[in-house]
Coordinates of C-alpha atoms in Angstrom, one line a residue:
X1 CA -53.2 -126.3 -94.2
X2 CA -50.8 -124.3 -96.0
X3 CA -51.4 -122.3 -99.2
X4 CA -51.4 -125.3 -101.5
X5 CA -52.4 -128.4 -99.6
X6 CA -55.1 -129.4 -97.0
X7 CA -53.7 -132.7 -95.3
X8 CA -56.8 -132.7 -93.0
X9 CA -58.9 -133.7 -96.2
X10 CA -56.8 -136.7 -96.8
X11 CA -59.5 -139.3 -96.0
X12 CA -62.1 -137.1 -97.7
X13 CA -60.1 -137.2 -101.0
X14 CA -59.8 -140.9 -100.7
X15 CA -63.5 -141.4 -100.4
X16 CA -64.2 -139.1 -103.2
X17 CA -61.6 -140.7 -105.5
X18 CA -62.6 -144.3 -104.9
X19 CA -66.2 -143.5 -105.0
X20 CA -65.9 -141.5 -108.3
X21 CA -63.9 -144.5 -109.8
X22 CA -66.7 -146.8 -108.9
X23 CA -69.1 -144.6 -110.9
X24 CA -66.7 -144.6 -113.8
X25 CA -66.6 -148.3 -113.7
X26 CA -70.4 -148.6 -113.7
X27 CA -70.6 -146.0 -116.6
X28 CA -68.0 -147.9 -118.8
X29 CA -69.9 -151.2 -117.9
X30 CA -73.2 -149.7 -119.2
X31 CA -71.4 -148.7 -122.3
X32 CA -70.0 -152.2 -122.9
X33 CA -73.3 -153.8 -122.4
X34 CA -75.6 -151.2 -124.2
X35 CA -73.7 -149.1 -126.5
X36 CA -73.4 -151.4 -129.7
X37 CA -77.2 -152.1 -129.9
X38 CA -78.2 -148.5 -129.2
X39 CA -75.5 -146.6 -131.2
X40 CA -73.1 -149.1 -132.9
X41 CA -72.6 -149.6 -136.5
X42 CA -75.9 -151.3 -136.8
X43 CA -77.5 -149.5 -133.9
X44 CA -80.8 -147.6 -133.4
X45 CA -79.0 -144.3 -134.1
X46 CA -75.6 -145.3 -135.5
X47 CA -72.5 -143.4 -134.5
X48 CA -71.1 -143.5 -138.0
X49 CA -74.1 -141.5 -139.4
X50 CA -73.9 -139.0 -136.5
X51 CA -70.1 -138.4 -137.1
X52 CA -70.7 -137.9 -140.8
X53 CA -72.8 -134.7 -140.0
X54 CA -71.0 -133.6 -137.0
X55 CA -67.7 -131.8 -136.9
X56 CA -65.0 -132.6 -134.3
X57 CA -65.1 -129.1 -132.8
X58 CA -68.7 -129.7 -131.8
X59 CA -68.2 -133.2 -130.4
X60 CA -64.5 -133.9 -129.8
X61 CA -64.1 -137.7 -129.6
X62 CA -61.5 -140.3 -130.5
X63 CA -64.2 -141.8 -132.7
X64 CA -63.7 -139.2 -135.3
X65 CA -60.5 -140.9 -136.2
X66 CA -62.4 -144.1 -136.8
X67 CA -65.5 -145.7 -135.4
X68 CA -66.0 -149.5 -135.2
X69 CA -67.8 -151.7 -132.7
X70 CA -64.6 -153.4 -132.0
X71 CA -63.0 -150.1 -131.0
X72 CA -66.0 -149.2 -128.9
X73 CA -65.7 -152.4 -127.0
X74 CA -62.0 -151.9 -126.4
X75 CA -62.7 -148.3 -125.0
X76 CA -65.4 -149.5 -122.7
X77 CA -63.5 -152.5 -121.2
X78 CA -60.3 -150.4 -120.9
X79 CA -62.4 -147.9 -118.9
X80 CA -63.7 -150.7 -116.8
X81 CA -60.1 -152.0 -116.1
X82 CA -58.7 -148.7 -115.3
X83 CA -61.6 -147.8 -113.1
X84 CA -61.3 -151.1 -111.2
X85 CA -57.7 -150.4 -110.5
X86 CA -58.3 -147.0 -109.2
X87 CA -61.2 -148.5 -106.9
X88 CA -58.8 -150.9 -105.3
X89 CA -56.2 -148.3 -104.7
X90 CA -53.6 -148.6 -107.6
X91 CA -53.7 -144.9 -108.1
X92 CA -52.1 -144.5 -104.7
X93 CA -49.4 -147.0 -105.3
X94 CA -48.0 -145.5 -108.6
X95 CA -46.1 -142.3 -109.1
X96 CA -48.1 -139.0 -109.1
X97 CA -47.7 -138.6 -112.9
X98 CA -49.1 -142.2 -113.5
X99 CA -52.2 -141.6 -111.3
X100 CA -52.9 -138.3 -113.1
X101 CA -52.6 -140.3 -116.4
X102 CA -55.0 -142.9 -115.3
X103 CA -57.7 -140.3 -114.4
X104 CA -57.0 -138.4 -117.5
X105 CA -57.5 -141.6 -119.7
X106 CA -60.8 -142.2 -117.9
X107 CA -62.0 -138.7 -118.7
X108 CA -60.7 -138.8 -122.3
X109 CA -62.5 -142.2 -123.0
X110 CA -65.7 -141.3 -121.4
X111 CA -65.9 -137.9 -123.2
X112 CA -65.5 -139.7 -126.4
X113 CA -68.5 -141.9 -125.6
X114 CA -70.7 -139.1 -124.4
X115 CA -70.0 -136.8 -127.4
X116 CA -71.2 -139.5 -129.8
X117 CA -74.0 -140.7 -127.6
X118 CA -76.7 -138.5 -128.9
X119 CA -80.0 -138.7 -127.1
X120 CA -79.0 -141.8 -125.3
X121 CA -76.4 -139.9 -123.4
X122 CA -78.3 -136.6 -123.1
X123 CA -78.6 -136.8 -119.3
X124 CA -77.2 -134.3 -116.7
X125 CA -75.3 -137.0 -114.9
X126 CA -73.1 -137.6 -118.0
X127 CA -71.7 -134.0 -117.9
X128 CA -71.6 -134.3 -114.0
X129 CA -69.4 -137.4 -114.4
X130 CA -67.1 -135.7 -116.7
X131 CA -66.7 -132.4 -114.7
X132 CA -66.1 -134.4 -111.5
X133 CA -63.7 -136.6 -113.4
X134 CA -61.7 -133.6 -114.8
X135 CA -61.2 -132.2 -111.3
X136 CA -60.2 -135.7 -110.1
X137 CA -57.1 -135.6 -112.5
X138 CA -55.6 -132.9 -110.3
X139 CA -56.4 -134.0 -106.8
X140 CA -53.2 -136.1 -106.5
X141 CA -52.5 -139.4 -104.8
X142 CA -50.9 -140.7 -101.5
X143 CA -47.6 -138.8 -102.6
X144 CA -49.2 -135.4 -102.4
X145 CA -51.6 -133.6 -100.0
X146 CA -55.0 -132.6 -101.4
X147 CA -54.8 -129.4 -103.3
X148 CA -56.8 -126.6 -101.6
X149 CA -58.0 -125.1 -104.8
X150 CA -59.3 -128.4 -106.1
X151 CA -61.2 -129.0 -103.1
X152 CA -62.9 -125.7 -103.3
X153 CA -63.7 -126.4 -107.0
X154 CA -65.3 -129.7 -105.9
X155 CA -67.6 -127.7 -103.5
X156 CA -68.3 -125.2 -106.3
X157 CA -69.6 -128.0 -108.4
X158 CA -71.7 -129.5 -105.6
X159 CA -73.2 -126.0 -105.0
X160 CA -74.1 -125.6 -108.7
X161 CA -75.6 -129.2 -108.7
X162 CA -77.7 -128.5 -105.7
X163 CA -78.6 -124.8 -106.0
X164 CA -79.2 -125.1 -109.7
X165 CA -81.9 -127.9 -109.0
X166 CA -83.4 -125.8 -106.4
X167 CA -83.8 -122.7 -108.5
X168 CA -85.1 -124.7 -111.5
X169 CA -87.8 -126.0 -109.3
X170 CA -88.8 -122.6 -107.9
X171 CA -88.8 -121.1 -111.3
X172 CA -90.7 -124.2 -112.8
X173 CA -93.7 -126.1 -111.8
X174 CA -96.0 -124.4 -109.6
X175 CA -96.4 -127.5 -107.5
X176 CA -92.9 -126.9 -106.1
X177 CA -94.0 -123.5 -104.7
X178 CA -97.2 -124.9 -103.2
X179 CA -95.4 -127.9 -101.9
X180 CA -97.6 -130.5 -103.7
X181 CA -95.2 -132.0 -106.3
X182 CA -94.6 -135.2 -104.3
X183 CA -98.3 -136.0 -104.4
X184 CA -97.3 -137.1 -108.0
X185 CA -93.5 -137.5 -108.3
X186 CA -93.0 -140.9 -106.7
X187 CA -95.6 -142.3 -109.1
X188 CA -94.6 -140.5 -112.2
X189 CA -90.8 -140.5 -112.0
X190 CA -89.0 -142.0 -114.9
X191 CA -88.1 -145.2 -113.1
X192 CA -89.8 -146.0 -109.7
X193 CA -87.9 -148.1 -107.3
X194 CA -89.0 -151.0 -104.9
X195 CA -89.9 -148.5 -102.2
X196 CA -91.6 -146.0 -104.5
X197 CA -95.1 -147.5 -103.8
X198 CA -94.7 -146.9 -100.1
X199 CA -93.2 -143.4 -100.6
X200 CA -96.3 -142.4 -102.8
X201 CA -98.5 -143.5 -99.9
X202 CA -97.0 -141.4 -97.3
X203 CA -99.4 -139.0 -95.7
X204 CA -99.8 -135.7 -97.7
X205 CA -98.6 -133.6 -94.9
X206 CA -95.3 -135.5 -95.0
X207 CA -95.1 -135.0 -98.8
X208 CA -95.4 -131.3 -98.2
X209 CA -92.7 -131.4 -95.5
X210 CA -90.5 -133.4 -97.8
X211 CA -90.7 -130.6 -100.5
X212 CA -90.1 -127.9 -98.0
X213 CA -87.1 -129.8 -96.7
X214 CA -85.9 -130.3 -100.3
X215 CA -86.0 -126.4 -100.9
X216 CA -84.0 -125.9 -97.7
X217 CA -81.3 -128.6 -98.8
X218 CA -81.0 -127.2 -102.2
X219 CA -81.3 -123.5 -101.7
X220 CA -79.9 -122.7 -98.3
X221 CA -77.7 -125.6 -97.1
X222 CA -75.2 -125.4 -100.2
X223 CA -74.0 -121.9 -98.9
X224 CA -72.7 -123.7 -95.8
X225 CA -70.3 -125.6 -98.0
X226 CA -68.2 -122.4 -98.2
X227 CA -68.2 -121.6 -94.4
X228 CA -65.5 -122.8 -92.0
X229 CA -65.6 -126.2 -90.4
X230 CA -67.6 -127.8 -88.8
X231 CA -70.3 -125.9 -90.6
X232 CA -69.2 -127.2 -94.0
X233 CA -69.2 -130.8 -92.8
X234 CA -72.6 -130.3 -91.4
X235 CA -73.9 -129.0 -94.7
X236 CA -72.3 -131.8 -96.5
X237 CA -73.9 -134.3 -94.1
X238 CA -77.3 -132.8 -94.8
X239 CA -76.8 -133.2 -98.4
X240 CA -75.7 -136.8 -98.0
X241 CA -78.7 -137.8 -96.1
X242 CA -81.1 -136.0 -98.5
X243 CA -79.4 -137.9 -101.3
X244 CA -79.7 -141.2 -99.7
X245 CA -83.4 -140.5 -99.3
X246 CA -83.6 -140.0 -103.0
X247 CA -81.6 -143.0 -103.6
X248 CA -84.3 -145.0 -101.6
X249 CA -87.3 -143.4 -103.4
X250 CA -86.3 -144.1 -107.1
X251 CA -83.8 -144.9 -109.8
X252 CA -81.8 -141.9 -111.0
X253 CA -78.8 -143.6 -112.5
X254 CA -75.6 -142.4 -110.7
X255 CA -76.8 -138.8 -110.2
X256 CA -77.3 -139.2 -106.4
X257 CA -74.1 -141.2 -105.9
X258 CA -72.0 -138.5 -107.4
X259 CA -73.6 -135.8 -105.2
X260 CA -72.8 -138.0 -102.3
X261 CA -69.2 -138.5 -103.2
X262 CA -68.8 -134.7 -103.9
X263 CA -70.3 -134.0 -100.5
X264 CA -67.9 -136.6 -99.0
X265 CA -65.1 -134.3 -100.3
X266 CA -66.1 -131.5 -98.1
X267 CA -66.2 -133.6 -94.8
X268 CA -63.3 -132.9 -92.4
X269 CA -62.7 -136.4 -91.1
X270 CA -59.2 -135.5 -89.4
X271 CA -60.6 -135.4 -85.9
X272 CA -61.6 -139.1 -86.3
X273 CA -58.8 -140.4 -88.6
X274 CA -56.1 -138.0 -88.5
X275 CA -54.4 -136.3 -91.3
X276 CA -52.3 -137.5 -94.3
X277 CA -49.0 -136.1 -95.8
X278 CA -48.8 -132.4 -96.4
X279 CA -46.4 -132.6 -99.3
X280 CA -47.3 -130.1 -102.0
X281 CA -45.9 -132.3 -104.8
X282 CA -43.3 -131.4 -107.5
X283 CA -43.4 -128.0 -109.1
X284 CA -44.7 -129.3 -112.5
X285 CA -47.8 -130.7 -110.4
X286 CA -48.4 -127.5 -108.7
X287 CA -48.3 -125.5 -112.0
X288 CA -50.8 -128.0 -113.7
X289 CA -53.2 -127.8 -110.7
X290 CA -53.1 -124.0 -110.7
X291 CA -53.6 -123.9 -114.5
X292 CA -56.5 -126.2 -114.4
X293 CA -58.1 -124.2 -111.6
X294 CA -57.7 -121.1 -113.5
X295 CA -59.3 -122.7 -116.6
X296 CA -62.4 -123.9 -114.4
X297 CA -62.8 -120.5 -112.9
X298 CA -62.8 -118.7 -116.3
X299 CA -65.3 -121.3 -117.7
X300 CA -67.5 -120.8 -114.6
X301 CA -68.7 -117.4 -115.8
X302 CA -71.6 -118.6 -118.1
X303 CA -72.8 -121.4 -115.7
X304 CA -72.8 -118.9 -112.8
X305 CA -74.6 -116.3 -114.8
X306 CA -77.0 -119.0 -115.9
X307 CA -78.0 -119.6 -112.1
X308 CA -79.2 -116.0 -111.8
X309 CA -80.8 -115.8 -115.3
X310 CA -84.6 -115.6 -115.6
X311 CA -84.2 -118.2 -118.4
X312 CA -82.2 -120.7 -116.5
X313 CA -81.0 -123.7 -118.5
X314 CA -80.9 -127.0 -117.0
X315 CA -78.4 -129.7 -117.7
X316 CA -76.5 -127.8 -120.3
X317 CA -72.9 -127.6 -121.4
X318 CA -71.5 -124.4 -122.7
X319 CA -68.5 -126.1 -124.3
X320 CA -68.0 -129.5 -125.9
X321 CA -65.5 -130.7 -123.3
X322 CA -68.2 -130.5 -120.5
X323 CA -65.7 -128.9 -118.0
X324 CA -68.1 -126.6 -116.3
X325 CA -71.9 -127.3 -116.7
X326 CA -75.3 -126.2 -115.6
X327 CA -77.4 -128.7 -113.7
X328 CA -81.1 -129.2 -112.5
X329 CA -83.7 -131.8 -112.2
X330 CA -87.6 -132.0 -112.5
X331 CA -88.2 -128.3 -113.2
X332 CA -91.6 -129.7 -114.1
X333 CA -93.3 -132.8 -112.6
X334 CA -95.6 -135.1 -114.6
X335 CA -98.9 -135.4 -113.0
X336 CA -100.1 -138.5 -115.0
X337 CA -98.0 -141.5 -115.8
X338 CA -98.1 -143.1 -119.3
X339 CA -96.3 -146.2 -120.3
X340 CA -95.7 -147.7 -123.8
X341 CA -96.4 -151.5 -123.8
X342 CA -95.0 -153.4 -126.7
X343 CA -96.8 -156.6 -127.6
X344 CA -96.3 -159.2 -130.3
X345 CA -98.2 -162.1 -131.8
X346 CA -97.3 -165.3 -133.8
X347 CA -100.6 -165.5 -135.4
X348 CA -100.8 -165.1 -139.2
X349 CA -104.0 -163.1 -139.3
X350 CA -105.3 -160.4 -136.9
X351 CA -108.7 -160.3 -135.4
X352 CA -110.6 -159.6 -132.2
X353 CA -109.4 -162.8 -130.6
X354 CA -105.7 -162.4 -131.5
X355 CA -103.6 -163.3 -128.5
X356 CA -100.9 -160.8 -127.9
X357 CA -97.9 -161.3 -125.7
X358 CA -96.1 -158.3 -124.0
X359 CA -92.3 -157.7 -124.0
X360 CA -91.2 -156.9 -120.5
X361 CA -88.6 -154.3 -119.7
X362 CA -86.0 -154.6 -117.0
X363 CA -86.7 -151.5 -115.3
X364 CA -89.6 -149.5 -116.6
X365 CA -93.1 -150.4 -115.4
X366 CA -94.9 -153.2 -117.4
X367 CA -96.6 -156.1 -115.8
X368 CA -98.8 -154.6 -113.0
X369 CA -98.0 -157.3 -110.6
X370 CA -94.2 -156.9 -110.8
X371 CA -92.6 -154.7 -108.0
X372 CA -90.3 -152.0 -109.5
X373 CA -86.7 -153.1 -109.2
X374 CA -83.6 -151.3 -107.9
X375 CA -81.3 -150.6 -110.8
X376 CA -79.5 -147.4 -110.0
X377 CA -76.7 -146.5 -110.0
X378 CA -76.6 -148.8 -113.1
X379 CA -78.4 -146.9 -116.0
X380 CA -80.9 -148.6 -118.4
X381 CA -80.8 -146.3 -121.3
X382 CA -83.6 -147.8 -123.3
X383 CA -86.0 -148.0 -120.4
X384 CA -85.4 -144.3 -119.7
X385 CA -85.9 -143.2 -123.4
X386 CA -89.2 -145.2 -123.2
X387 CA -90.4 -143.1 -120.4
X388 CA -89.8 -139.9 -122.6
X389 CA -91.3 -141.6 -125.7
X390 CA -94.5 -142.1 -123.7
X391 CA -94.8 -138.4 -123.0
X392 CA -94.5 -137.3 -126.7
X393 CA -93.8 -139.3 -129.8
X394 CA -91.1 -136.6 -130.6
X395 CA -88.9 -138.4 -128.2
X396 CA -89.5 -141.6 -130.0
X397 CA -88.0 -140.4 -133.2
X398 CA -86.2 -142.1 -135.0
X399 CA -85.5 -145.0 -133.0
X400 CA -88.9 -146.6 -131.7
X401 CA -90.0 -147.8 -135.2
X402 CA -86.5 -149.4 -135.6
X403 CA -87.1 -151.3 -132.1
X404 CA -90.3 -152.7 -133.5
X405 CA -88.6 -153.8 -136.7
X406 CA -85.8 -155.6 -134.7
X407 CA -88.2 -157.4 -132.6
X408 CA -89.9 -158.6 -135.7
X409 CA -86.7 -159.8 -137.0
X410 CA -85.7 -161.4 -133.7
X411 CA -82.7 -159.3 -132.9
X412 CA -80.8 -161.0 -130.3
X413 CA -78.8 -158.0 -129.2
X414 CA -81.9 -155.8 -128.7
X415 CA -83.7 -158.7 -126.9
X416 CA -80.8 -158.8 -124.4
X417 CA -81.8 -155.3 -123.2
X418 CA -85.1 -156.5 -122.3
X419 CA -86.4 -158.5 -119.4
X420 CA -87.4 -161.6 -121.6
X421 CA -88.4 -162.7 -125.0
X422 CA -92.0 -164.0 -125.2
X423 CA -91.2 -165.6 -128.6
X424 CA -88.1 -167.8 -128.0
X425 CA -88.7 -170.2 -130.8
X426 CA -89.2 -167.8 -133.7
X427 CA -89.9 -164.0 -134.1
X428 CA -93.5 -162.7 -134.0
X429 CA -95.5 -162.1 -137.1
X430 CA -96.9 -158.8 -135.9
X431 CA -95.7 -156.2 -133.3
X432 CA -97.6 -153.3 -131.9
X433 CA -97.2 -150.6 -129.2
X434 CA -100.0 -149.6 -126.9
X435 CA -100.2 -146.4 -124.6
X436 CA -101.4 -147.1 -121.1
X437 CA -102.2 -144.8 -118.2
X438 CA -100.5 -146.3 -115.1
X439 CA -101.1 -145.3 -111.4
X440 CA -100.0 -147.0 -108.2
X441 CA -102.7 -149.2 -106.7
X442 CA -104.3 -148.1 -103.5
X443 CA -103.6 -150.1 -100.3
X444 CA -107.0 -151.9 -100.8
X445 CA -106.3 -152.6 -104.4
X446 CA -103.0 -154.0 -103.4
X447 CA -104.4 -156.3 -100.8
X448 CA -107.2 -157.4 -103.1
X449 CA -105.2 -158.0 -106.3
X450 CA -101.5 -158.3 -105.3
X451 CA -100.8 -155.7 -108.1
X452 CA -98.5 -152.7 -107.7
X453 CA -99.9 -150.8 -110.6
X454 CA -103.4 -150.2 -112.2
X455 CA -103.4 -149.5 -115.9
X456 CA -106.0 -148.3 -118.3
X457 CA -105.6 -148.4 -122.1
X458 CA -105.4 -144.9 -123.6
X459 CA -104.6 -145.4 -127.3
X460 CA -102.8 -147.3 -130.0
X461 CA -99.2 -145.9 -130.1
X462 CA -97.8 -148.0 -133.0
X463 CA -100.4 -150.0 -135.1
X464 CA -99.7 -153.7 -135.7
X465 CA -96.6 -154.0 -138.1
X466 CA -95.2 -157.0 -139.9
X467 CA -92.1 -157.6 -142.2
X468 CA -93.1 -157.8 -145.7
X469 CA -90.2 -160.1 -146.3
X470 CA -88.6 -161.5 -143.3
X471 CA -84.9 -160.4 -143.2
X472 CA -82.1 -161.5 -141.1
X473 CA -81.4 -159.1 -138.2
X474 CA -77.9 -157.6 -138.1
X475 CA -77.3 -159.3 -134.8
X476 CA -78.7 -162.7 -135.7
X477 CA -82.3 -164.2 -135.2

């Protein structure tokens, strides 16, 4: 390693870049499939309405120049195409400036989406992807060795991600301090996975050990990233194993996978695979790398101060470009799971014998007999917001009533976000939403009923609603 490059991290950089490109591809694919119905011109929270009240300096985006659903589609599929090219190695086959341009384009396009995404894009992993994507611009390609300063900044990002999450837990819910949070978390997390039922039924002493191990991984191990090898590689390996455990236990979009690929950048694989070229790249490249590093270091002041603050912010960006952010997850853990179940009927009059049919969602719990699916790293945005809405009606404003109205109108675009349409012939005459308490079945209940969930009606969330005059959906009946 010289003052500028670290050729021994050649393969680590390759793993990071290919992995990050794959995450970008998924993120743009999610936008292509879901953005229009959630945020489009006729979406639940339309981008044009948001842009009319939001200045460019607060939310920089190319859509301030003009928004249309056609332009959004072009942006999303361009992102998919460029990401796919980087996944298969085009970035290493083109000149250095061209590879940097490809990474810059991905960052700019995704920033433009996130900054108009409102509550649908208000998750920490959006800023995490943008911050990692910005650093990836300056990591170079096969024509230059990995820049030392950028490798350190990747570790700094991973440190903030892990250490911030650990601190927010210690400062938050008491159950993290008494090691009992996992008595509840596998059952009440936003979107359980196919193994979550089994994780929930692990012995309680093992749950306590899991929490204790999590504290060590997030509060102690990250400091090892800044120590000499092989300690840094060992710390990265522990983080990777922990993140894979989280991947198996639930659906957290691409959060865990970005943590894994960030940890991969700290692995020294040269004893196994050798080193790459040590070329430092042309002077203009060195200057850009050092300038970008200086900018990130300056912008790190407030996120670093936030880590030691008694009023730590979680998943917060101090500037609209999302270059250096704060992170954290599950500072508090929900002890009871509530779910909103949306139902419709095609009967003309309501009564005690009305037959209601349930709308199933792709990811969130609904039918108690359906095993939760594995969707991460793909992100089901509507399903996640339904989890928040079940906790408080404040999270459901202003979009949930619009969802009900679109189901009454038979909106095909919205229905594509659901698991199925119980009214394929014509839209329902009435739609309502009920609030249920869900819990995992016991082992005995599972054997007796075949159900994964037990649910109990709590209250009516949205009363039966009908269209006074049936109108044509903006996306067709």
